[in-house]
Amino acid sequence: MRSRLVAGNWKMHGSLAANRRLLEALKAGLHASAGVQYTVCVPYPYLAQVEAALAGASIAWGAQNLSEHAQGAYTGEVSGAMLRDFGCRHVLVGHSERRALYGETDKRVAGKFQAAQGAGLIPILCVGETLQERDSGVTEIVVGRQLAAVLDSSGVGALVNAVIAYEPVWAIGTGRTATPQQAQAVHAFIRGVVGRQDAKLAAGLSIVYGGSVKGANAKELFTMSDIDGGLIGGAALVAEEFIAICAAAGQV
Ligand code: 13P
């Protein structure tokens, strides 16, 4: 059985005090569940806080970005090894906000994916189309291109230690969730692309959905056959919501 993952992406939210409350509530509400993993991807300055708070808990943690370089004169950047120093297990790579607002190209995202694995992190590779791309009927072309950049540079075998997150840009932070059928169709497409290179690996690959997932809609998404969990933005900042989404992942 594929393992399920519910990942919180805190984006640029939080404070020491707010994080403390959220982490305490998550620790109280989330318990180890067979086949489901939980993780929170937090802003860099809070990694030490999260590492201390979650030690021994059944919740992993990670970051939202990393440099494609291992070290050097790259002012303002953070390496994968630095993230490992703070116990990170996961790191988001190629989130649409990084692609759209910070000019991250497919090539750079592929470099970051490689750097993450080189440091022993599990990259959560984010792919997804804009509304304009969906309306123009090029969703599969866009997602296929984003995926190919990583497959070409790292090889299909690298996906053994990775998670793919399908996040349609039009569903992020808009309250407009993709329907389970819309999401399932793209997840099946992604699994098919990987499967043409390695069917066994594709069958075991975790592909999670992101974009306005809430406690109220998580279960109908997670029951789809190719949806293996979620990447959660806004609802990850509200303990009861995140716990409800995690519970939904455990029920299907
Ligand atoms: P929302 O859940 O707020 O739509 O954000 C999704 C997202 O971008 C997670 O990475």
PDB file of C-alpha atoms and ligand atoms in Angstrom:
ATOM      1  CA  MET A   1       0.000   0.000   0.000  1.00  0.00           C
ATOM      2  CA  ARG A   2       1.211   3.515  -0.792  1.00  0.00           C
ATOM      3  CA  SER A   3       1.967   5.600   2.246  1.00  0.00           C
ATOM      4  CA  ARG A   4      -0.202   8.650   2.731  1.00  0.00           C
ATOM      5  CA  LEU A   5       1.152  12.048   3.640  1.00  0.00           C
ATOM      6  CA  VAL A   6      -0.529  15.163   4.956  1.00  0.00           C
ATOM      7  CA  ALA A   7       1.885  18.088   4.780  1.00  0.00           C
ATOM      8  CA  GLY A   8       1.229  21.534   6.181  1.00  0.00           C
ATOM      9  CA  ASN A   9       2.756  24.463   4.322  1.00  0.00           C
ATOM     10  CA  TRP A  10       2.756  27.341   6.762  1.00  0.00           C
ATOM     11  CA  LYS A  11       4.017  29.729   4.044  1.00  0.00           C
ATOM     12  CA  MET A  12       5.136  33.091   5.544  1.00  0.00           C
ATOM     13  CA  HIS A  13       2.934  32.867   8.619  1.00  0.00           C
ATOM     14  CA  GLY A  14       3.640  32.396  12.292  1.00  0.00           C
ATOM     15  CA  SER A  15       5.432  33.780  15.325  1.00  0.00           C
ATOM     16  CA  LEU A  16       7.116  32.074  18.253  1.00  0.00           C
ATOM     17  CA  ALA A  17       3.969  32.454  20.326  1.00  0.00           C
ATOM     18  CA  ALA A  18       1.496  31.402  17.640  1.00  0.00           C
ATOM     19  CA  ASN A  19       3.658  28.441  16.615  1.00  0.00           C
ATOM     20  CA  ARG A  20       3.883  27.272  20.216  1.00  0.00           C
ATOM     21  CA  ARG A  21       0.100  27.145  20.481  1.00  0.00           C
ATOM     22  CA  LEU A  22      -0.318  25.444  17.121  1.00  0.00           C
ATOM     23  CA  LEU A  23       2.391  22.843  17.779  1.00  0.00           C
ATOM     24  CA  GLU A  24       0.999  21.994  21.209  1.00  0.00           C
ATOM     25  CA  ALA A  25      -2.456  21.483  19.722  1.00  0.00           C
ATOM     26  CA  LEU A  26      -1.071  19.334  16.892  1.00  0.00           C
ATOM     27  CA  LYS A  27       0.907  17.182  19.322  1.00  0.00           C
ATOM     28  CA  ALA A  28      -2.186  16.674  21.445  1.00  0.00           C
ATOM     29  CA  GLY A  29      -4.392  15.851  18.459  1.00  0.00           C
ATOM     30  CA  LEU A  30      -2.177  13.829  16.104  1.00  0.00           C
ATOM     31  CA  HIS A  31      -1.081  10.322  16.937  1.00  0.00           C
ATOM     32  CA  ALA A  32       0.842   7.766  14.923  1.00  0.00           C
ATOM     33  CA  SER A  33      -1.462   6.054  12.465  1.00  0.00           C
ATOM     34  CA  ALA A  34      -0.460   3.129  10.249  1.00  0.00           C
ATOM     35  CA  GLY A  35       0.219   4.210   6.693  1.00  0.00           C
ATOM     36  CA  VAL A  36      -0.238   7.967   7.279  1.00  0.00           C
ATOM     37  CA  GLN A  37       2.562  10.463   7.857  1.00  0.00           C
ATOM     38  CA  TYR A  38       2.219  14.076   8.947  1.00  0.00           C
ATOM     39  CA  THR A  39       4.688  16.870   8.386  1.00  0.00           C
ATOM     40  CA  VAL A  40       4.809  20.645   8.744  1.00  0.00           C
ATOM     41  CA  CYS A  41       6.913  22.808   6.411  1.00  0.00           C
ATOM     42  CA  VAL A  42       7.733  25.971   8.322  1.00  0.00           C
ATOM     43  CA  PRO A  43       9.613  29.248   7.757  1.00  0.00           C
ATOM     44  CA  TYR A  44      13.393  28.833   8.236  1.00  0.00           C
ATOM     45  CA  PRO A  45      13.716  30.908  11.444  1.00  0.00           C
ATOM     46  CA  TYR A  46      11.332  28.574  13.262  1.00  0.00           C
ATOM     47  CA  LEU A  47      13.079  25.295  12.430  1.00  0.00           C
ATOM     48  CA  ALA A  48      14.856  25.173  15.797  1.00  0.00           C
ATOM     49  CA  GLN A  49      11.591  25.827  17.610  1.00  0.00           C
ATOM     50  CA  VAL A  50       9.800  23.125  15.649  1.00  0.00           C
ATOM     51  CA  GLU A  51      12.653  20.654  16.105  1.00  0.00           C
ATOM     52  CA  ALA A  52      12.525  21.136  19.877  1.00  0.00           C
ATOM     53  CA  ALA A  53       8.731  21.048  20.053  1.00  0.00           C
ATOM     54  CA  LEU A  54       8.226  17.965  17.880  1.00  0.00           C
ATOM     55  CA  ALA A  55      11.084  15.796  19.170  1.00  0.00           C
ATOM     56  CA  GLY A  56       9.542  12.425  19.966  1.00  0.00           C
ATOM     57  CA  ALA A  57       6.158  13.360  18.447  1.00  0.00           C
ATOM     58  CA  SER A  58       4.642  11.545  15.477  1.00  0.00           C
ATOM     59  CA  ILE A  59       4.890  14.641  13.271  1.00  0.00           C
ATOM     60  CA  ALA A  60       7.847  15.298  10.977  1.00  0.00           C
ATOM     61  CA  TRP A  61       8.931  18.736   9.824  1.00  0.00           C
ATOM     62  CA  GLY A  62      10.635  20.431   6.947  1.00  0.00           C
ATOM     63  CA  ALA A  63      11.180  23.645   5.028  1.00  0.00           C
ATOM     64  CA  GLN A  64       9.505  25.349   2.083  1.00  0.00           C
ATOM     65  CA  ASN A  65      12.526  25.888  -0.139  1.00  0.00           C
ATOM     66  CA  LEU A  66      16.282  25.283  -0.355  1.00  0.00           C
ATOM     67  CA  SER A  67      19.222  26.321  -2.485  1.00  0.00           C
ATOM     68  CA  GLU A  68      20.247  24.207  -5.440  1.00  0.00           C
ATOM     69  CA  HIS A  69      23.848  24.697  -4.252  1.00  0.00           C
ATOM     70  CA  ALA A  70      25.516  22.737  -1.448  1.00  0.00           C
ATOM     71  CA  GLN A  71      27.385  25.750  -0.033  1.00  0.00           C
ATOM     72  CA  GLY A  72      29.176  28.921  -1.062  1.00  0.00           C
ATOM     73  CA  ALA A  73      28.763  32.622  -1.682  1.00  0.00           C
ATOM     74  CA  TYR A  74      24.981  32.658  -2.122  1.00  0.00           C
ATOM     75  CA  THR A  75      23.791  35.412   0.193  1.00  0.00           C
ATOM     76  CA  GLY A  76      20.396  34.771   1.682  1.00  0.00           C
ATOM     77  CA  GLU A  77      20.195  31.141   0.611  1.00  0.00           C
ATOM     78  CA  VAL A  78      19.827  28.031   2.777  1.00  0.00           C
ATOM     79  CA  SER A  79      21.322  24.642   1.898  1.00  0.00           C
ATOM     80  CA  GLY A  80      19.850  21.190   2.273  1.00  0.00           C
ATOM     81  CA  ALA A  81      22.578  20.254   4.783  1.00  0.00           C
ATOM     82  CA  MET A  82      21.520  23.198   6.957  1.00  0.00           C
ATOM     83  CA  LEU A  83      17.961  21.894   6.920  1.00  0.00           C
ATOM     84  CA  ARG A  84      19.205  18.452   7.926  1.00  0.00           C
ATOM     85  CA  ASP A  85      21.062  20.092  10.832  1.00  0.00           C
ATOM     86  CA  PHE A  86      17.644  21.032  12.203  1.00  0.00           C
ATOM     87  CA  GLY A  87      16.172  17.575  11.715  1.00  0.00           C
ATOM     88  CA  CYS A  88      14.142  18.339   8.596  1.00  0.00           C
ATOM     89  CA  ARG A  89      12.744  15.308   6.803  1.00  0.00           C
ATOM     90  CA  HIS A  90      10.920  17.059   3.960  1.00  0.00           C
ATOM     91  CA  VAL A  91      11.367  20.131   1.809  1.00  0.00           C
ATOM     92  CA  LEU A  92       8.982  21.671  -0.707  1.00  0.00           C
ATOM     93  CA  VAL A  93      10.512  22.143  -4.133  1.00  0.00           C
ATOM     94  CA  GLY A  94       9.015  24.222  -6.934  1.00  0.00           C
ATOM     95  CA  HIS A  95       5.941  25.515  -5.106  1.00  0.00           C
ATOM     96  CA  SER A  96       3.917  27.611  -7.545  1.00  0.00           C
ATOM     97  CA  GLU A  97       4.523  30.722  -5.436  1.00  0.00           C
ATOM     98  CA  ARG A  98       8.294  30.184  -5.869  1.00  0.00           C
ATOM     99  CA  ARG A  99       7.825  29.618  -9.590  1.00  0.00           C
ATOM    100  CA  ALA A 100       5.512  32.604 -10.127  1.00  0.00           C
ATOM    101  CA  LEU A 101       6.885  35.185  -7.669  1.00  0.00           C
ATOM    102  CA  TYR A 102      10.591  34.292  -7.563  1.00  0.00           C
ATOM    103  CA  GLY A 103      11.175  33.180 -11.117  1.00  0.00           C
ATOM    104  CA  GLU A 104      12.044  29.570 -10.364  1.00  0.00           C
ATOM    105  CA  THR A 105      12.385  27.790 -13.687  1.00  0.00           C
ATOM    106  CA  ASP A 106      11.875  24.072 -14.294  1.00  0.00           C
ATOM    107  CA  LYS A 107      15.666  23.771 -14.518  1.00  0.00           C
ATOM    108  CA  ARG A 108      16.252  25.453 -11.171  1.00  0.00           C
ATOM    109  CA  VAL A 109      13.515  23.374  -9.559  1.00  0.00           C
ATOM    110  CA  ALA A 110      15.203  20.232 -10.902  1.00  0.00           C
ATOM    111  CA  GLY A 111      18.491  21.438  -9.355  1.00  0.00           C
ATOM    112  CA  LYS A 112      16.771  21.980  -6.014  1.00  0.00           C
ATOM    113  CA  PHE A 113      15.201  18.523  -6.178  1.00  0.00           C
ATOM    114  CA  GLN A 114      18.644  17.022  -6.705  1.00  0.00           C
ATOM    115  CA  ALA A 115      20.179  19.129  -3.921  1.00  0.00           C
ATOM    116  CA  ALA A 116      17.449  18.049  -1.508  1.00  0.00           C
ATOM    117  CA  GLN A 117      18.065  14.376  -2.156  1.00  0.00           C
ATOM    118  CA  GLY A 118      21.817  14.917  -2.026  1.00  0.00           C
ATOM    119  CA  ALA A 119      21.358  16.232   1.513  1.00  0.00           C
ATOM    120  CA  GLY A 120      19.168  13.301   2.552  1.00  0.00           C
ATOM    121  CA  LEU A 121      15.881  15.204   2.453  1.00  0.00           C
ATOM    122  CA  ILE A 122      12.644  13.992   0.871  1.00  0.00           C
ATOM    123  CA  PRO A 123      11.621  16.577  -1.724  1.00  0.00           C
ATOM    124  CA  ILE A 124       7.916  17.281  -2.160  1.00  0.00           C
ATOM    125  CA  LEU A 125       7.922  18.334  -5.807  1.00  0.00           C
ATOM    126  CA  CYS A 126       5.062  20.729  -6.554  1.00  0.00           C
ATOM    127  CA  VAL A 127       3.539  20.850 -10.030  1.00  0.00           C
ATOM    128  CA  GLY A 128       0.390  22.444 -11.365  1.00  0.00           C
ATOM    129  CA  GLU A 129      -1.170  24.625 -14.022  1.00  0.00           C
ATOM    130  CA  THR A 130      -2.604  28.148 -13.916  1.00  0.00           C
ATOM    131  CA  LEU A 131      -6.258  28.828 -14.665  1.00  0.00           C
ATOM    132  CA  GLN A 132      -5.338  30.201 -18.071  1.00  0.00           C
ATOM    133  CA  GLU A 133      -3.399  27.029 -18.849  1.00  0.00           C
ATOM    134  CA  ARG A 134      -6.320  24.843 -17.729  1.00  0.00           C
ATOM    135  CA  ASP A 135      -8.771  26.881 -19.791  1.00  0.00           C
ATOM    136  CA  SER A 136      -6.477  26.553 -22.808  1.00  0.00           C
ATOM    137  CA  GLY A 137      -6.446  22.773 -22.405  1.00  0.00           C
ATOM    138  CA  VAL A 138      -2.719  22.479 -21.733  1.00  0.00           C
ATOM    139  CA  THR A 139      -2.794  21.139 -18.158  1.00  0.00           C
ATOM    140  CA  GLU A 140      -1.105  17.865 -19.084  1.00  0.00           C
ATOM    141  CA  ILE A 141       1.487  19.609 -21.220  1.00  0.00           C
ATOM    142  CA  VAL A 142       2.429  21.951 -18.354  1.00  0.00           C
ATOM    143  CA  VAL A 143       2.458  19.290 -15.638  1.00  0.00           C
ATOM    144  CA  GLY A 144       4.263  16.881 -17.968  1.00  0.00           C
ATOM    145  CA  ARG A 145       6.945  19.494 -18.652  1.00  0.00           C
ATOM    146  CA  GLN A 146       7.424  20.263 -14.953  1.00  0.00           C
ATOM    147  CA  LEU A 147       7.759  16.557 -14.223  1.00  0.00           C
ATOM    148  CA  ALA A 148      10.057  15.865 -17.174  1.00  0.00           C
ATOM    149  CA  ALA A 149      12.571  18.455 -15.963  1.00  0.00           C
ATOM    150  CA  VAL A 150      13.106  16.404 -12.797  1.00  0.00           C
ATOM    151  CA  LEU A 151      12.907  13.000 -14.480  1.00  0.00           C
ATOM    152  CA  ASP A 152      15.489  14.090 -17.049  1.00  0.00           C
ATOM    153  CA  SER A 153      17.958  15.432 -14.504  1.00  0.00           C
ATOM    154  CA  SER A 154      17.561  12.968 -11.625  1.00  0.00           C
ATOM    155  CA  GLY A 155      16.205   9.866 -13.369  1.00  0.00           C
ATOM    156  CA  VAL A 156      12.979   8.072 -12.554  1.00  0.00           C
ATOM    157  CA  GLY A 157      14.642   6.067  -9.752  1.00  0.00           C
ATOM    158  CA  ALA A 158      15.003   9.257  -7.711  1.00  0.00           C
ATOM    159  CA  LEU A 159      11.235   9.313  -7.204  1.00  0.00           C
ATOM    160  CA  VAL A 160      11.549   6.396  -4.783  1.00  0.00           C
ATOM    161  CA  ASN A 161      12.537   8.978  -2.180  1.00  0.00           C
ATOM    162  CA  ALA A 162      10.210  11.782  -3.179  1.00  0.00           C
ATOM    163  CA  VAL A 163       6.610  12.902  -3.049  1.00  0.00           C
ATOM    164  CA  ILE A 164       4.786  14.736  -5.828  1.00  0.00           C
ATOM    165  CA  ALA A 165       2.223  17.400  -4.974  1.00  0.00           C
ATOM    166  CA  TYR A 166      -0.307  18.373  -7.622  1.00  0.00           C
ATOM    167  CA  GLU A 167      -1.403  21.909  -6.838  1.00  0.00           C
ATOM    168  CA  PRO A 168      -3.491  23.627  -9.489  1.00  0.00           C
ATOM    169  CA  VAL A 169      -2.565  27.302  -9.113  1.00  0.00           C
ATOM    170  CA  TRP A 170      -6.204  28.377  -9.461  1.00  0.00           C
ATOM    171  CA  ALA A 171      -7.137  26.337  -6.388  1.00  0.00           C
ATOM    172  CA  ILE A 172      -4.448  27.714  -4.079  1.00  0.00           C
ATOM    173  CA  GLY A 173      -5.778  30.066  -1.414  1.00  0.00           C
ATOM    174  CA  THR A 174      -8.914  30.726  -3.460  1.00  0.00           C
ATOM    175  CA  GLY A 175     -11.382  28.467  -1.704  1.00  0.00           C
ATOM    176  CA  ARG A 176     -11.991  26.941  -5.126  1.00  0.00           C
ATOM    177  CA  THR A 177     -10.925  23.315  -4.669  1.00  0.00           C
ATOM    178  CA  ALA A 178     -10.463  21.110  -7.698  1.00  0.00           C
ATOM    179  CA  THR A 179     -13.243  18.542  -7.798  1.00  0.00           C
ATOM    180  CA  PRO A 180     -12.126  15.076  -6.758  1.00  0.00           C
ATOM    181  CA  GLN A 181     -12.556  14.027 -10.408  1.00  0.00           C
ATOM    182  CA  GLN A 182     -10.447  16.913 -11.741  1.00  0.00           C
ATOM    183  CA  ALA A 183      -7.671  16.185  -9.255  1.00  0.00           C
ATOM    184  CA  GLN A 184      -7.859  12.418  -9.805  1.00  0.00           C
ATOM    185  CA  ALA A 185      -7.486  12.889 -13.571  1.00  0.00           C
ATOM    186  CA  VAL A 186      -4.217  14.811 -13.190  1.00  0.00           C
ATOM    187  CA  HIS A 187      -2.915  12.458 -10.488  1.00  0.00           C
ATOM    188  CA  ALA A 188      -3.573   9.508 -12.798  1.00  0.00           C
ATOM    189  CA  PHE A 189      -1.796  11.368 -15.601  1.00  0.00           C
ATOM    190  CA  ILE A 190       1.255  11.943 -13.367  1.00  0.00           C
ATOM    191  CA  ARG A 191       1.314   8.300 -12.287  1.00  0.00           C
ATOM    192  CA  GLY A 192       1.012   7.286 -15.923  1.00  0.00           C
ATOM    193  CA  VAL A 193       3.973   9.431 -17.001  1.00  0.00           C
ATOM    194  CA  VAL A 194       6.148   7.923 -14.269  1.00  0.00           C
ATOM    195  CA  GLY A 195       4.726   4.470 -14.963  1.00  0.00           C
ATOM    196  CA  ARG A 196       5.875   4.532 -18.573  1.00  0.00           C
ATOM    197  CA  GLN A 197       9.429   4.617 -17.208  1.00  0.00           C
ATOM    198  CA  ASP A 198       8.950   2.384 -14.148  1.00  0.00           C
ATOM    199  CA  ALA A 199       5.553   0.826 -13.492  1.00  0.00           C
ATOM    200  CA  LYS A 200       6.427  -0.631 -10.095  1.00  0.00           C
ATOM    201  CA  LEU A 201       7.842   2.636  -8.820  1.00  0.00           C
ATOM    202  CA  ALA A 202       4.813   4.553 -10.121  1.00  0.00           C
ATOM    203  CA  ALA A 203       2.450   2.206  -8.280  1.00  0.00           C
ATOM    204  CA  GLY A 204       4.195   3.029  -4.995  1.00  0.00           C
ATOM    205  CA  LEU A 205       4.653   6.771  -5.573  1.00  0.00           C
ATOM    206  CA  SER A 206       2.827   9.104  -3.183  1.00  0.00           C
ATOM    207  CA  ILE A 207       1.052  11.885  -5.085  1.00  0.00           C
ATOM    208  CA  VAL A 208      -0.698  14.396  -2.835  1.00  0.00           C
ATOM    209  CA  TYR A 209      -3.193  17.108  -3.757  1.00  0.00           C
ATOM    210  CA  GLY A 210      -2.999  20.756  -2.685  1.00  0.00           C
ATOM    211  CA  GLY A 211      -5.359  23.689  -3.165  1.00  0.00           C
ATOM    212  CA  SER A 212      -8.043  24.790  -0.688  1.00  0.00           C
ATOM    213  CA  VAL A 213      -8.146  21.445   1.157  1.00  0.00           C
ATOM    214  CA  LYS A 214     -10.183  21.706   4.364  1.00  0.00           C
ATOM    215  CA  GLY A 215     -11.501  19.315   6.965  1.00  0.00           C
ATOM    216  CA  ALA A 216     -14.832  19.413   5.151  1.00  0.00           C
ATOM    217  CA  ASN A 217     -13.577  18.357   1.692  1.00  0.00           C
ATOM    218  CA  ALA A 218     -10.508  16.250   2.507  1.00  0.00           C
ATOM    219  CA  LYS A 219     -12.200  12.877   2.625  1.00  0.00           C
ATOM    220  CA  GLU A 220     -13.831  13.077  -0.806  1.00  0.00           C
ATOM    221  CA  LEU A 221     -10.459  13.996  -2.298  1.00  0.00           C
ATOM    222  CA  PHE A 222      -8.515  11.329  -0.411  1.00  0.00           C
ATOM    223  CA  THR A 223     -10.904   8.559  -1.442  1.00  0.00           C
ATOM    224  CA  MET A 224      -9.844   8.970  -5.071  1.00  0.00           C
ATOM    225  CA  SER A 225      -7.597   6.109  -6.113  1.00  0.00           C
ATOM    226  CA  ASP A 226      -4.546   8.175  -7.104  1.00  0.00           C
ATOM    227  CA  ILE A 227      -4.718  10.819  -4.353  1.00  0.00           C
ATOM    228  CA  ASP A 228      -2.424   9.863  -1.487  1.00  0.00           C
ATOM    229  CA  GLY A 229      -2.899  12.773   0.888  1.00  0.00           C
ATOM    230  CA  GLY A 230      -2.673  16.534   0.820  1.00  0.00           C
ATOM    231  CA  LEU A 231      -0.458  19.608   0.864  1.00  0.00           C
ATOM    232  CA  ILE A 232      -2.307  22.078   3.023  1.00  0.00           C
ATOM    233  CA  GLY A 233      -1.870  25.860   3.153  1.00  0.00           C
ATOM    234  CA  GLY A 234      -4.362  27.999   5.063  1.00  0.00           C
ATOM    235  CA  ALA A 235      -6.012  25.107   6.898  1.00  0.00           C
ATOM    236  CA  ALA A 236      -2.608  23.985   8.247  1.00  0.00           C
ATOM    237  CA  LEU A 237      -2.558  27.083  10.455  1.00  0.00           C
ATOM    238  CA  VAL A 238      -5.745  26.066  12.244  1.00  0.00           C
ATOM    239  CA  ALA A 239      -5.095  23.075  14.497  1.00  0.00           C
ATOM    240  CA  GLU A 240      -8.623  21.626  14.370  1.00  0.00           C
ATOM    241  CA  GLU A 241      -8.680  21.866  10.578  1.00  0.00           C
ATOM    242  CA  PHE A 242      -5.284  20.240  10.101  1.00  0.00           C
ATOM    243  CA  ILE A 243      -6.160  17.480  12.571  1.00  0.00           C
ATOM    244  CA  ALA A 244      -9.463  16.866  10.772  1.00  0.00           C
ATOM    245  CA  ILE A 245      -7.636  16.604   7.420  1.00  0.00           C
ATOM    246  CA  CYS A 246      -5.135  14.161   8.937  1.00  0.00           C
ATOM    247  CA  ALA A 247      -7.999  12.117  10.364  1.00  0.00           C
ATOM    248  CA  ALA A 248      -9.613  11.984   6.911  1.00  0.00           C
ATOM    249  CA  ALA A 249      -6.357  10.622   5.465  1.00  0.00           C
ATOM    250  CA  GLY A 250      -6.430   7.869   8.076  1.00  0.00           C
ATOM    251  CA  GLN A 251     -10.013   6.879   7.319  1.00  0.00           C
ATOM    252  CA  VAL A 252      -9.770   6.105   3.617  1.00  0.00           C
TER     253      VAL A 252
HETATM  254  P1  13P B   1      -4.265  26.553   0.405  1.00  0.00           P
HETATM  255  O1  13P B   1      -4.537  25.246   1.123  1.00  0.00           O
HETATM  256  O2  13P B   1      -4.280  27.734   1.306  1.00  0.00           O
HETATM  257  O3  13P B   1      -5.116  26.690  -0.808  1.00  0.00           O
HETATM  258  O4  13P B   1      -2.738  26.460  -0.125  1.00  0.00           O
HETATM  259  C1  13P B   1      -2.326  25.338  -0.813  1.00  0.00           C
HETATM  260  C2  13P B   1      -0.854  25.406  -0.943  1.00  0.00           C
HETATM  261  O5  13P B   1      -0.311  26.214  -1.659  1.00  0.00           O
HETATM  262  C3  13P B   1      -0.058  24.456  -0.164  1.00  0.00           C
HETATM  263  O6  13P B   1       1.261  24.424  -0.603  1.00  0.00           O
END
